[in-house]
Coordinates of C-alpha atoms in Angstrom, one line a residue:
Chain S
X1 CA 45.3 -55.9 59.1
X2 CA 45.2 -59.1 61.1
X3 CA 46.5 -59.4 64.5
X4 CA 49.7 -61.3 65.4
X5 CA 47.6 -63.8 67.3
X6 CA 45.2 -64.3 64.7
X7 CA 47.9 -64.7 62.0
X8 CA 50.0 -67.3 64.2
X9 CA 46.8 -69.4 64.7
X10 CA 45.2 -69.5 61.2
X11 CA 47.9 -68.4 58.5
X12 CA 46.1 -67.1 55.3
X13 CA 46.8 -67.7 51.7
X14 CA 48.8 -70.8 50.3
X15 CA 50.6 -71.5 53.7
X16 CA 47.3 -71.5 55.4
X17 CA 45.7 -73.9 52.5
X18 CA 48.5 -76.3 53.0
X19 CA 48.5 -76.1 56.9
X20 CA 44.7 -76.9 57.0
X21 CA 45.3 -80.0 55.1
X22 CA 48.8 -81.4 56.4
X23 CA 49.1 -79.8 59.9
X24 CA 53.0 -79.5 59.3
X25 CA 53.3 -76.7 61.7
X26 CA 54.2 -78.6 64.7
X27 CA 56.7 -80.9 62.7
X28 CA 58.5 -77.7 61.2
X29 CA 58.6 -76.1 64.8
X30 CA 60.2 -79.3 66.1
X31 CA 62.7 -79.2 63.3
X32 CA 63.6 -75.6 63.3
X33 CA 63.1 -74.3 66.8
X34 CA 65.9 -76.0 68.7
X35 CA 68.2 -74.0 71.0
X36 CA 71.9 -74.4 70.5
X37 CA 74.8 -73.5 73.0
X38 CA 75.6 -69.8 72.7
X39 CA 79.3 -70.7 72.5
X40 CA 79.1 -73.5 70.0
X41 CA 81.7 -72.6 67.3
X42 CA 81.0 -74.6 64.2
X43 CA 82.5 -72.2 61.7
X44 CA 79.6 -73.4 59.5
X45 CA 81.7 -76.1 58.1
X46 CA 79.3 -79.0 57.9
X47 CA 76.6 -76.8 56.6
X48 CA 79.0 -75.6 53.8
X49 CA 79.8 -79.0 52.8
X50 CA 76.1 -80.0 52.6
X51 CA 75.4 -76.7 50.5
X52 CA 78.3 -77.8 48.3
X53 CA 76.6 -81.3 47.9
X54 CA 73.4 -79.6 47.0
X55 CA 75.4 -77.8 44.1
X56 CA 76.8 -81.1 43.1
X57 CA 73.5 -82.6 42.9
X58 CA 72.1 -79.5 40.6
X59 CA 75.2 -79.1 38.3
X60 CA 75.8 -83.0 38.1
X61 CA 72.3 -83.6 37.1
X62 CA 72.7 -80.7 34.2
X63 CA 76.1 -82.2 33.1
X64 CA 74.6 -85.8 32.8
X65 CA 71.8 -84.2 30.3
X66 CA 74.8 -83.8 27.6
X67 CA 77.3 -86.2 28.8
X68 CA 77.8 -89.7 26.9
X69 CA 79.6 -92.5 29.0
X70 CA 81.4 -94.3 26.2
X71 CA 85.1 -94.0 25.4
X72 CA 84.1 -92.9 21.8
X73 CA 81.9 -90.0 23.0
X74 CA 82.8 -89.2 26.5
X75 CA 85.5 -86.9 25.5
X76 CA 83.8 -85.1 22.7
X77 CA 80.6 -84.5 24.9
X78 CA 82.7 -83.0 27.6
X79 CA 84.4 -80.8 24.8
X80 CA 81.0 -79.8 23.6
X81 CA 79.6 -79.0 27.0
X82 CA 82.5 -76.8 27.6
X83 CA 82.8 -74.9 24.3
X84 CA 79.2 -75.3 22.6
X85 CA 76.6 -75.4 25.4
X86 CA 75.4 -72.0 26.9
X87 CA 77.0 -71.6 30.4
X88 CA 78.4 -75.3 29.9
X89 CA 81.6 -74.1 30.9
X90 CA 80.4 -72.4 34.0
X91 CA 78.4 -75.5 35.1
X92 CA 81.2 -77.9 34.6
X93 CA 83.7 -75.6 36.3
X94 CA 81.5 -75.0 39.3
X95 CA 81.1 -78.9 39.5
X96 CA 85.0 -79.2 39.3
X97 CA 85.6 -76.5 41.9
X98 CA 82.5 -77.4 44.3
X99 CA 83.9 -81.1 44.2
X100 CA 87.4 -80.0 45.6
X101 CA 85.8 -77.5 48.2
X102 CA 83.6 -80.1 49.4
X103 CA 86.5 -82.3 50.1
X104 CA 88.4 -79.5 51.8
X105 CA 85.4 -78.5 54.0
X106 CA 84.6 -82.0 54.9
X107 CA 88.3 -82.3 56.1
X108 CA 88.0 -78.9 58.0
X109 CA 84.6 -80.2 59.5
X110 CA 86.2 -83.4 60.7
X111 CA 89.1 -81.4 62.3
X112 CA 86.7 -79.2 64.0
X113 CA 84.7 -82.0 65.5
X114 CA 88.1 -83.6 66.6
X115 CA 89.5 -80.6 68.2
X116 CA 86.2 -79.7 70.1
X117 CA 86.0 -83.5 71.1
X118 CA 82.3 -83.5 69.5
X119 CA 82.8 -87.2 68.7
X120 CA 82.6 -88.2 72.3
X121 CA 79.6 -89.4 74.1
X122 CA 76.7 -89.0 73.0
X123 CA 77.7 -88.3 69.5
X124 CA 79.8 -91.5 68.7
X125 CA 77.1 -92.7 66.0
X126 CA 77.2 -89.2 64.3
X127 CA 81.0 -89.5 64.1
X128 CA 80.6 -93.0 62.7
X129 CA 78.0 -92.1 60.0
X130 CA 80.2 -89.0 59.2
X131 CA 83.0 -91.3 58.5
X132 CA 81.0 -93.2 55.8
X133 CA 80.1 -89.9 54.4
X134 CA 83.9 -89.1 54.1
X135 CA 84.5 -92.3 52.2
X136 CA 81.6 -91.7 49.8
X137 CA 82.8 -88.1 49.1
X138 CA 86.3 -89.5 48.2
X139 CA 84.6 -92.1 46.1
X140 CA 82.9 -89.3 44.3
X141 CA 86.2 -87.6 43.6
X142 CA 87.7 -91.0 42.3
X143 CA 84.9 -92.1 40.1
X144 CA 84.2 -88.6 38.8
X145 CA 87.8 -88.0 37.7
X146 CA 87.7 -90.6 35.0
X147 CA 84.5 -89.5 33.3
X148 CA 86.1 -86.5 31.1
X149 CA 88.2 -89.3 29.6
X150 CA 91.4 -87.3 29.0
X151 CA 94.8 -88.4 29.4
X152 CA 94.9 -87.3 33.0
X153 CA 91.6 -88.9 33.8
X154 CA 92.6 -92.0 32.3
X155 CA 96.0 -92.4 33.8
X156 CA 95.0 -91.3 37.3
X157 CA 92.5 -94.1 37.1
X158 CA 94.9 -96.7 35.8
X159 CA 97.3 -95.8 39.0
X160 CA 94.4 -95.4 41.4
X161 CA 92.8 -98.7 40.6
X162 CA 96.3 -100.4 40.7
X163 CA 96.9 -98.9 44.0
X164 CA 93.6 -100.5 45.1
X165 CA 94.9 -103.6 43.6
X166 CA 97.9 -103.7 46.0
X167 CA 95.5 -104.3 49.0
X168 CA 96.7 -107.7 50.5
X169 CA 94.4 -110.9 49.8
X170 CA 91.4 -108.8 48.1
X171 CA 93.6 -106.8 45.8
X172 CA 93.4 -108.5 42.4
X173 CA 89.6 -109.1 43.0
X174 CA 89.0 -105.6 44.0
X175 CA 91.0 -104.3 40.7
X176 CA 89.0 -106.5 38.6
X177 CA 85.8 -105.3 40.3
X178 CA 86.8 -101.7 40.0
X179 CA 87.9 -101.9 36.4
X180 CA 85.3 -104.3 35.1
X181 CA 88.1 -106.1 33.3
X182 CA 91.8 -106.3 33.2
X183 CA 92.4 -102.7 31.7
X184 CA 90.8 -99.4 32.2
X185 CA 88.3 -99.7 29.4
X186 CA 84.8 -98.9 28.1
X187 CA 83.5 -101.4 31.3
X188 CA 85.4 -99.1 33.6
X189 CA 83.9 -95.9 32.3
X190 CA 80.4 -97.5 32.3
X191 CA 80.9 -98.6 36.0
X192 CA 82.3 -95.4 37.4
X193 CA 79.7 -93.5 35.7
X194 CA 76.7 -95.6 37.1
X195 CA 78.6 -95.4 40.7
X196 CA 79.1 -91.7 40.4
X197 CA 75.6 -90.7 39.2
X198 CA 73.4 -93.4 41.0
X199 CA 75.0 -95.6 43.5
X200 CA 77.1 -92.9 45.6
X201 CA 74.4 -90.1 45.3
X202 CA 71.8 -92.6 46.9
X203 CA 74.1 -93.9 49.6
X204 CA 75.2 -90.3 50.6
X205 CA 71.5 -89.0 50.7
X206 CA 70.8 -91.8 53.0
X207 CA 73.6 -91.6 55.2
X208 CA 73.3 -87.7 55.3
X209 CA 69.7 -88.0 56.4
X210 CA 70.9 -90.2 59.2
X211 CA 73.7 -87.6 60.2
X212 CA 71.3 -84.8 60.2
X213 CA 68.8 -86.8 62.1
X214 CA 71.5 -87.5 64.9
X215 CA 72.6 -84.0 65.0
X216 CA 69.1 -82.6 65.4
X217 CA 68.3 -85.3 68.2
X218 CA 71.6 -84.3 70.1
X219 CA 72.0 -80.7 69.5
X220 CA 75.3 -79.1 68.9
X221 CA 78.1 -80.0 71.3
X222 CA 79.4 -77.4 73.9
X223 CA 83.1 -77.0 73.2
X224 CA 83.9 -76.0 76.9
X225 CA 82.1 -78.6 78.9
X226 CA 81.6 -82.4 78.5
X227 CA 78.2 -83.7 78.0
X228 CA 76.7 -85.2 81.6
X229 CA 76.9 -88.8 81.4
X230 CA 74.3 -91.4 82.8
X231 CA 75.3 -92.9 86.2
X232 CA 78.1 -90.3 86.9
X233 CA 78.1 -87.3 88.8
X234 CA 77.3 -84.4 86.7
X235 CA 80.5 -81.9 86.7
X236 CA 79.9 -78.5 88.0
X237 CA 79.2 -76.0 85.2
X238 CA 77.4 -72.8 84.9
X239 CA 73.9 -72.8 83.5
X240 CA 74.1 -73.3 79.8
X241 CA 73.4 -69.9 77.7
X242 CA 71.5 -70.9 74.6
X243 CA 70.3 -69.0 71.3
X244 CA 67.8 -70.2 68.9
X245 CA 68.8 -72.4 65.9
X246 CA 66.2 -70.4 63.8
X247 CA 66.7 -67.7 62.5
X248 CA 70.0 -66.9 64.2
X249 CA 72.2 -69.6 63.3
X250 CA 70.4 -70.3 60.0
X251 CA 70.7 -66.6 59.0
X252 CA 74.7 -66.9 59.6
X253 CA 74.9 -70.3 57.7
X254 CA 73.0 -68.7 54.6
X255 CA 75.5 -65.8 54.7
X256 CA 78.4 -68.3 54.7
X257 CA 76.7 -70.1 51.9
X258 CA 76.4 -66.9 49.8
X259 CA 80.1 -66.4 50.4
X260 CA 80.9 -70.0 49.2
X261 CA 78.7 -69.4 46.2
X262 CA 80.6 -66.3 45.2
X263 CA 83.9 -68.0 45.8
X264 CA 82.6 -70.8 43.5
X265 CA 81.9 -68.5 40.7
X266 CA 85.2 -66.5 41.1
X267 CA 87.0 -69.8 41.1
X268 CA 85.0 -71.3 38.2
X269 CA 85.7 -67.8 36.1
X270 CA 89.5 -67.3 36.8
X271 CA 90.5 -71.2 36.8
X272 CA 87.9 -72.9 34.7
X273 CA 88.1 -76.9 34.5
X274 CA 90.5 -77.7 31.7
X275 CA 90.6 -80.7 29.3
X276 CA 93.9 -82.7 28.2
X277 CA 94.2 -84.5 25.0
X278 CA 92.2 -87.4 24.6
X279 CA 92.8 -90.5 26.6
X280 CA 95.3 -92.9 24.8
X281 CA 95.7 -96.3 26.6
X282 CA 99.1 -96.6 24.7
X283 CA 100.9 -93.4 25.9
X284 CA 101.3 -92.5 29.4
X285 CA 101.9 -88.7 29.7
X286 CA 104.8 -87.4 31.8
X287 CA 104.4 -86.1 35.4
X288 CA 101.0 -87.9 35.9
X289 CA 99.5 -87.0 39.2
X290 CA 96.4 -87.6 41.1
X291 CA 94.2 -84.8 42.6
X292 CA 95.5 -83.0 45.6
X293 CA 93.6 -85.0 48.1
X294 CA 95.4 -88.2 46.8
X295 CA 98.8 -86.7 46.7
X296 CA 99.9 -87.9 50.2
X297 CA 99.1 -91.5 49.5
X298 CA 100.7 -91.2 46.0
X299 CA 103.9 -90.0 47.8
X300 CA 103.8 -92.5 50.4
X301 CA 103.7 -95.2 47.6
X302 CA 107.1 -93.7 46.4
X303 CA 109.1 -94.1 49.8
X304 CA 107.6 -97.4 51.1
X305 CA 106.7 -100.8 49.9
X306 CA 103.5 -101.1 47.9
X307 CA 101.8 -103.1 50.7
X308 CA 102.5 -100.7 53.5
X309 CA 101.5 -97.7 51.3
X310 CA 98.2 -99.2 50.6
X311 CA 97.4 -100.6 53.9
X312 CA 98.6 -97.6 56.0
X313 CA 96.0 -95.2 54.7
X314 CA 93.2 -97.5 54.9
X315 CA 94.2 -98.6 58.6
X316 CA 94.3 -94.9 59.6
X317 CA 91.0 -94.2 58.1
X318 CA 89.6 -97.2 60.1
X319 CA 91.3 -95.9 63.4
X320 CA 89.9 -92.5 62.8
X321 CA 86.4 -93.9 62.3
X322 CA 86.2 -96.0 65.3
X323 CA 88.0 -93.2 67.4
X324 CA 85.1 -92.7 69.9
X325 CA 85.3 -96.7 70.9
X326 CA 88.8 -96.2 72.5
X327 CA 89.1 -92.5 73.1
X328 CA 86.4 -92.5 76.0
X329 CA 87.8 -89.8 78.4
X330 CA 85.3 -87.0 79.3
X331 CA 87.6 -84.1 78.6
X332 CA 86.7 -81.8 75.8
X333 CA 89.1 -79.0 76.1
X334 CA 92.2 -79.6 73.6
X335 CA 94.4 -78.4 76.4
X336 CA 93.4 -81.2 78.6
X337 CA 93.7 -83.9 75.7
X338 CA 97.4 -83.7 74.9
X339 CA 97.9 -87.0 73.5
X340 CA 94.8 -87.0 71.2
X341 CA 95.9 -83.2 70.1
X342 CA 99.6 -84.4 69.5
X343 CA 98.6 -87.3 67.5
X344 CA 96.4 -85.1 65.5
X345 CA 99.0 -82.5 64.8
X346 CA 101.6 -85.2 63.8
X347 CA 99.2 -86.8 61.4
X348 CA 98.3 -83.3 59.8
X349 CA 102.1 -82.6 59.5
X350 CA 102.8 -86.0 58.0
X351 CA 99.9 -85.5 55.4
X352 CA 101.3 -81.9 54.5
X353 CA 104.9 -83.2 54.1
X354 CA 103.8 -86.0 51.8
X355 CA 101.3 -83.7 50.0
X356 CA 104.1 -81.2 49.5
X357 CA 106.6 -83.7 48.2
X358 CA 103.9 -85.4 46.1
X359 CA 103.1 -82.0 44.5
X360 CA 106.8 -81.5 43.3
X361 CA 107.5 -82.9 39.8
Chain Y
X1 CA 72.1 -40.0 57.7
X2 CA 73.4 -40.9 61.0
X3 CA 70.6 -39.2 62.8
X4 CA 68.1 -41.2 60.6
X5 CA 69.3 -44.9 60.9
X6 CA 69.4 -45.8 64.7
X7 CA 65.5 -45.9 65.0
X8 CA 65.2 -48.4 62.3
X9 CA 67.6 -50.6 64.0
X10 CA 65.9 -50.4 67.5
X11 CA 64.0 -53.2 68.8
X12 CA 60.3 -52.8 68.7
X13 CA 57.0 -53.4 67.0
X14 CA 55.3 -52.3 64.0
X15 CA 56.9 -48.7 64.1
X16 CA 56.7 -47.2 60.8
X17 CA 59.7 -45.7 59.0
X18 CA 57.9 -42.7 58.2
X19 CA 59.8 -40.8 60.8
X20 CA 63.1 -41.7 59.2
X21 CA 62.0 -41.5 55.8
X22 CA 64.0 -38.3 55.5
X23 CA 67.3 -40.0 56.6
X24 CA 66.8 -43.0 54.2
X25 CA 65.7 -41.1 51.3
X26 CA 64.0 -43.4 48.6
X27 CA 64.7 -46.5 50.8
X28 CA 61.1 -46.5 52.0
X29 CA 59.4 -46.4 48.6
X30 CA 55.9 -46.2 50.1
X31 CA 54.9 -43.1 48.2
X32 CA 52.3 -41.1 49.8
X33 CA 50.0 -44.0 51.4
X34 CA 50.8 -42.9 55.1
X35 CA 54.0 -44.8 55.9
X36 CA 55.7 -48.1 55.2
X37 CA 55.4 -50.7 57.9
X38 CA 59.0 -51.7 59.1
X39 CA 58.1 -55.4 59.2
X40 CA 56.6 -55.2 55.6
X41 CA 59.8 -53.5 54.3
X42 CA 62.2 -56.1 55.8
X43 CA 59.9 -58.8 54.4
X44 CA 59.9 -57.1 50.9
X45 CA 63.8 -56.8 51.2
X46 CA 63.9 -60.5 52.0
X47 CA 61.6 -61.3 49.2
X48 CA 63.7 -59.3 46.9
X49 CA 66.9 -61.3 47.9
X50 CA 65.5 -64.4 47.5
X51 CA 64.0 -63.6 44.1
X52 CA 67.2 -62.2 42.9
X53 CA 69.1 -65.1 44.1
X54 CA 67.0 -67.6 42.4
X55 CA 67.2 -65.6 39.2
X56 CA 70.9 -65.5 39.3
X57 CA 71.0 -69.4 39.8
X58 CA 68.2 -70.3 37.4
X59 CA 69.5 -68.0 34.4
X60 CA 72.6 -70.3 33.6
X61 CA 70.6 -73.2 34.1
X62 CA 67.8 -72.5 31.7
X63 CA 70.5 -71.2 29.3
X64 CA 72.4 -74.6 29.8
X65 CA 69.1 -76.6 29.0
X66 CA 68.5 -74.7 25.7
X67 CA 70.3 -76.8 22.8
X68 CA 73.2 -74.8 21.3
X69 CA 72.8 -73.6 17.7
X70 CA 75.2 -76.2 16.3
X71 CA 73.2 -79.1 17.8
X72 CA 70.0 -77.9 16.1
X73 CA 71.3 -76.5 12.6
X74 CA 70.9 -78.8 9.6
X75 CA 73.5 -79.3 7.1
X76 CA 73.6 -77.5 3.8
X77 CA 75.2 -78.5 0.8
X78 CA 74.4 -80.9 -2.4
X79 CA 73.5 -84.5 -1.7
X80 CA 73.4 -87.0 -4.6
X81 CA 69.8 -88.4 -4.3
X82 CA 69.9 -91.0 -7.3
X83 CA 70.2 -91.0 -11.1
X84 CA 67.6 -90.9 -13.8
X85 CA 68.2 -94.7 -14.4
X86 CA 67.5 -95.8 -10.8
X87 CA 64.5 -93.2 -10.7
X88 CA 62.6 -93.5 -13.9
X89 CA 59.5 -91.5 -14.8
X90 CA 56.6 -92.5 -12.3
X91 CA 58.9 -93.6 -9.5
X92 CA 60.0 -92.2 -6.3
X93 CA 62.5 -92.6 -3.1
X94 CA 63.2 -91.4 0.2
X95 CA 66.6 -90.3 0.8
X96 CA 68.6 -89.0 3.6
X97 CA 69.7 -85.4 3.4
X98 CA 72.2 -84.7 6.3
X99 CA 70.2 -86.0 9.2
X100 CA 66.7 -85.2 7.5
X101 CA 64.7 -87.3 5.1
X102 CA 63.5 -86.1 1.8
X103 CA 61.2 -87.8 -0.9
X104 CA 62.3 -87.4 -4.6
X105 CA 59.8 -88.2 -7.1
X106 CA 60.3 -88.4 -11.0
X107 CA 57.2 -86.9 -12.5
X108 CA 56.0 -86.2 -16.1
X109 CA 56.8 -82.6 -15.1
X110 CA 60.3 -83.2 -14.2
X111 CA 62.2 -84.3 -11.0
X112 CA 60.6 -83.0 -7.7
X113 CA 61.9 -83.1 -4.2
X114 CA 60.1 -82.5 -0.8
X115 CA 60.7 -82.8 2.8
X116 CA 59.8 -86.3 3.7
X117 CA 58.3 -85.1 7.3
X118 CA 54.6 -85.2 7.3
X119 CA 53.2 -82.0 8.2
X120 CA 50.7 -83.9 10.3
X121 CA 52.5 -85.7 13.3
X122 CA 56.0 -85.9 11.7
X123 CA 56.0 -89.4 10.3
X124 CA 58.0 -90.2 7.2
X125 CA 56.1 -90.3 3.9
X126 CA 56.9 -92.9 1.3
X127 CA 56.2 -93.2 -2.5
X128 CA 53.4 -95.3 -3.2
X129 CA 53.8 -96.6 -6.9
X130 CA 50.4 -98.1 -7.1
X131 CA 48.5 -94.9 -6.1
X132 CA 51.4 -92.7 -8.0
X133 CA 51.2 -90.5 -4.7
X134 CA 53.3 -89.6 -1.8
X135 CA 51.6 -91.5 1.1
X136 CA 52.1 -91.1 4.9
X137 CA 51.9 -94.6 6.7
X138 CA 50.5 -93.1 10.0
X139 CA 47.1 -91.7 9.1
X140 CA 47.2 -92.3 5.2
X141 CA 47.5 -88.6 4.3
X142 CA 48.2 -88.3 0.6
X143 CA 50.3 -85.7 -1.1
X144 CA 50.4 -84.7 -4.9
X145 CA 53.9 -85.7 -6.5
X146 CA 53.8 -82.7 -8.7
X147 CA 53.3 -79.8 -6.1
X148 CA 53.5 -81.6 -2.6
X149 CA 49.8 -80.3 -2.0
X150 CA 47.7 -82.3 0.2
X151 CA 45.3 -84.6 -1.7
X152 CA 43.4 -86.3 1.1
X153 CA 43.5 -87.1 4.9
X154 CA 44.6 -85.2 8.0
X155 CA 47.9 -83.2 7.1
X156 CA 47.3 -79.5 7.5
X157 CA 49.9 -78.3 5.1
X158 CA 51.6 -79.3 1.9
X159 CA 55.2 -80.9 2.1
X160 CA 57.7 -78.2 2.0
X161 CA 59.5 -78.3 -1.4
X162 CA 63.2 -78.8 -1.7
X163 CA 65.5 -77.9 -4.8
X164 CA 66.2 -80.8 -7.0
X165 CA 68.8 -80.4 -9.8
X166 CA 69.5 -82.9 -12.5
X167 CA 73.0 -82.8 -14.0
X168 CA 73.7 -85.4 -16.8
X169 CA 71.9 -88.4 -15.3
X170 CA 72.6 -87.7 -11.6
X171 CA 69.9 -86.2 -9.3
X172 CA 71.1 -83.7 -6.8
X173 CA 69.1 -82.2 -3.8
X174 CA 70.5 -78.8 -2.8
X175 CA 69.9 -77.3 0.7
X176 CA 71.3 -74.7 3.0

């Protein structure tokens, strides 16, 4: 048996074979062996979102092997995936549920960052890129929803693109660009499919790489103490207690991923993704409703003029994305940021109320 | 049980679990080879977890990738391939039977039908009136119209025969 020292200097077998050629050791060490604050509480939300994206890549690639993106064949191909192909119902339902959970965990991740003030110096760019990731993820939900080409998919897209058409000035052009014509048609399905499986994955992968690079460069934020800023006296604080990212944090993260995978399989088994009758452009079904994450906007449009209902959510997202530019205080503890926390609570209550009423028939 | 477990959980080097094997029962699985290194045991456990996780994930993926039976099954039944008027003795034609092609030949020994997929590389054979033979255009493989046997060329096997039925003047190919 080799000694520990001998093993670490020259690993044998396949690992050693690769290492003597590529010298990846120092790179991997720099990637994995970073200390993180012992009191950092991420609740693994960002990592879970990343894991769910990985699941979407795998299940989405599999579904694309059987899916046909034309109005004549789309519905039948989804029906065949669900009923004919082995494990087709499982792959499709896991894709459906992972999409919903991805948006849920992304929202919780944003909330965690906000409450812990981790968007403040020096992490403004990480937050900005994160805003892009949020928009892309919502884009995934919007474009993916049409693909089964059933009644719900079709009419949710008619309403959704109509809402986009309500944006002042650029609305009509945006509507035409989204639909690829005046109506939701074969052109729309082709566009949404291309955007869903090519454009958005490439964009997301790129921004995700940046996001992770930033997180790695800056390390995790300490939720108790603000980051020392250049040119200002460092606030008094006890020496930071650290713990290793690998294997301590990674191990916890992987356990969380296993739990999410189990939850996905249970959800997919108990509540598999359904399919309504095939899309009929001449018959709007009753009680048409978008996915839960669009319900608040949908309900807002019932109670305010269309322009307000369209502009308000867009403005809100923009304000959130550029938040670090005007919220420049150093405080990180929620109890010392009463205005910021009050705004967030107000926003959450408004979203909850709108979503609740939007969900009522 | 409670007496045997704590030493395994202690911090330390490569202590063997031989001392706690009584407490752990079959967990060590080292047989009589002089004790199982704790580090190796943990590694084995980790490897087992990774392999079983991969198996769990890969099984539905492989199952998904294998085409379903309905997608690969042929269509059975009777297909009208032509009439004795359109296919006089000494002539032949390629017709579609479901999704697969068949070659029908009216020989002096009666109407014969074979799969039109060449047994060499899968090209579709044709009836050559000048040679009075079934010929593959890809590598000039030639088949006997009377039996489907290879006359010349690279095909390794005769064309699989199909059932041709003549009713009145109609020629049917029966499959399935």
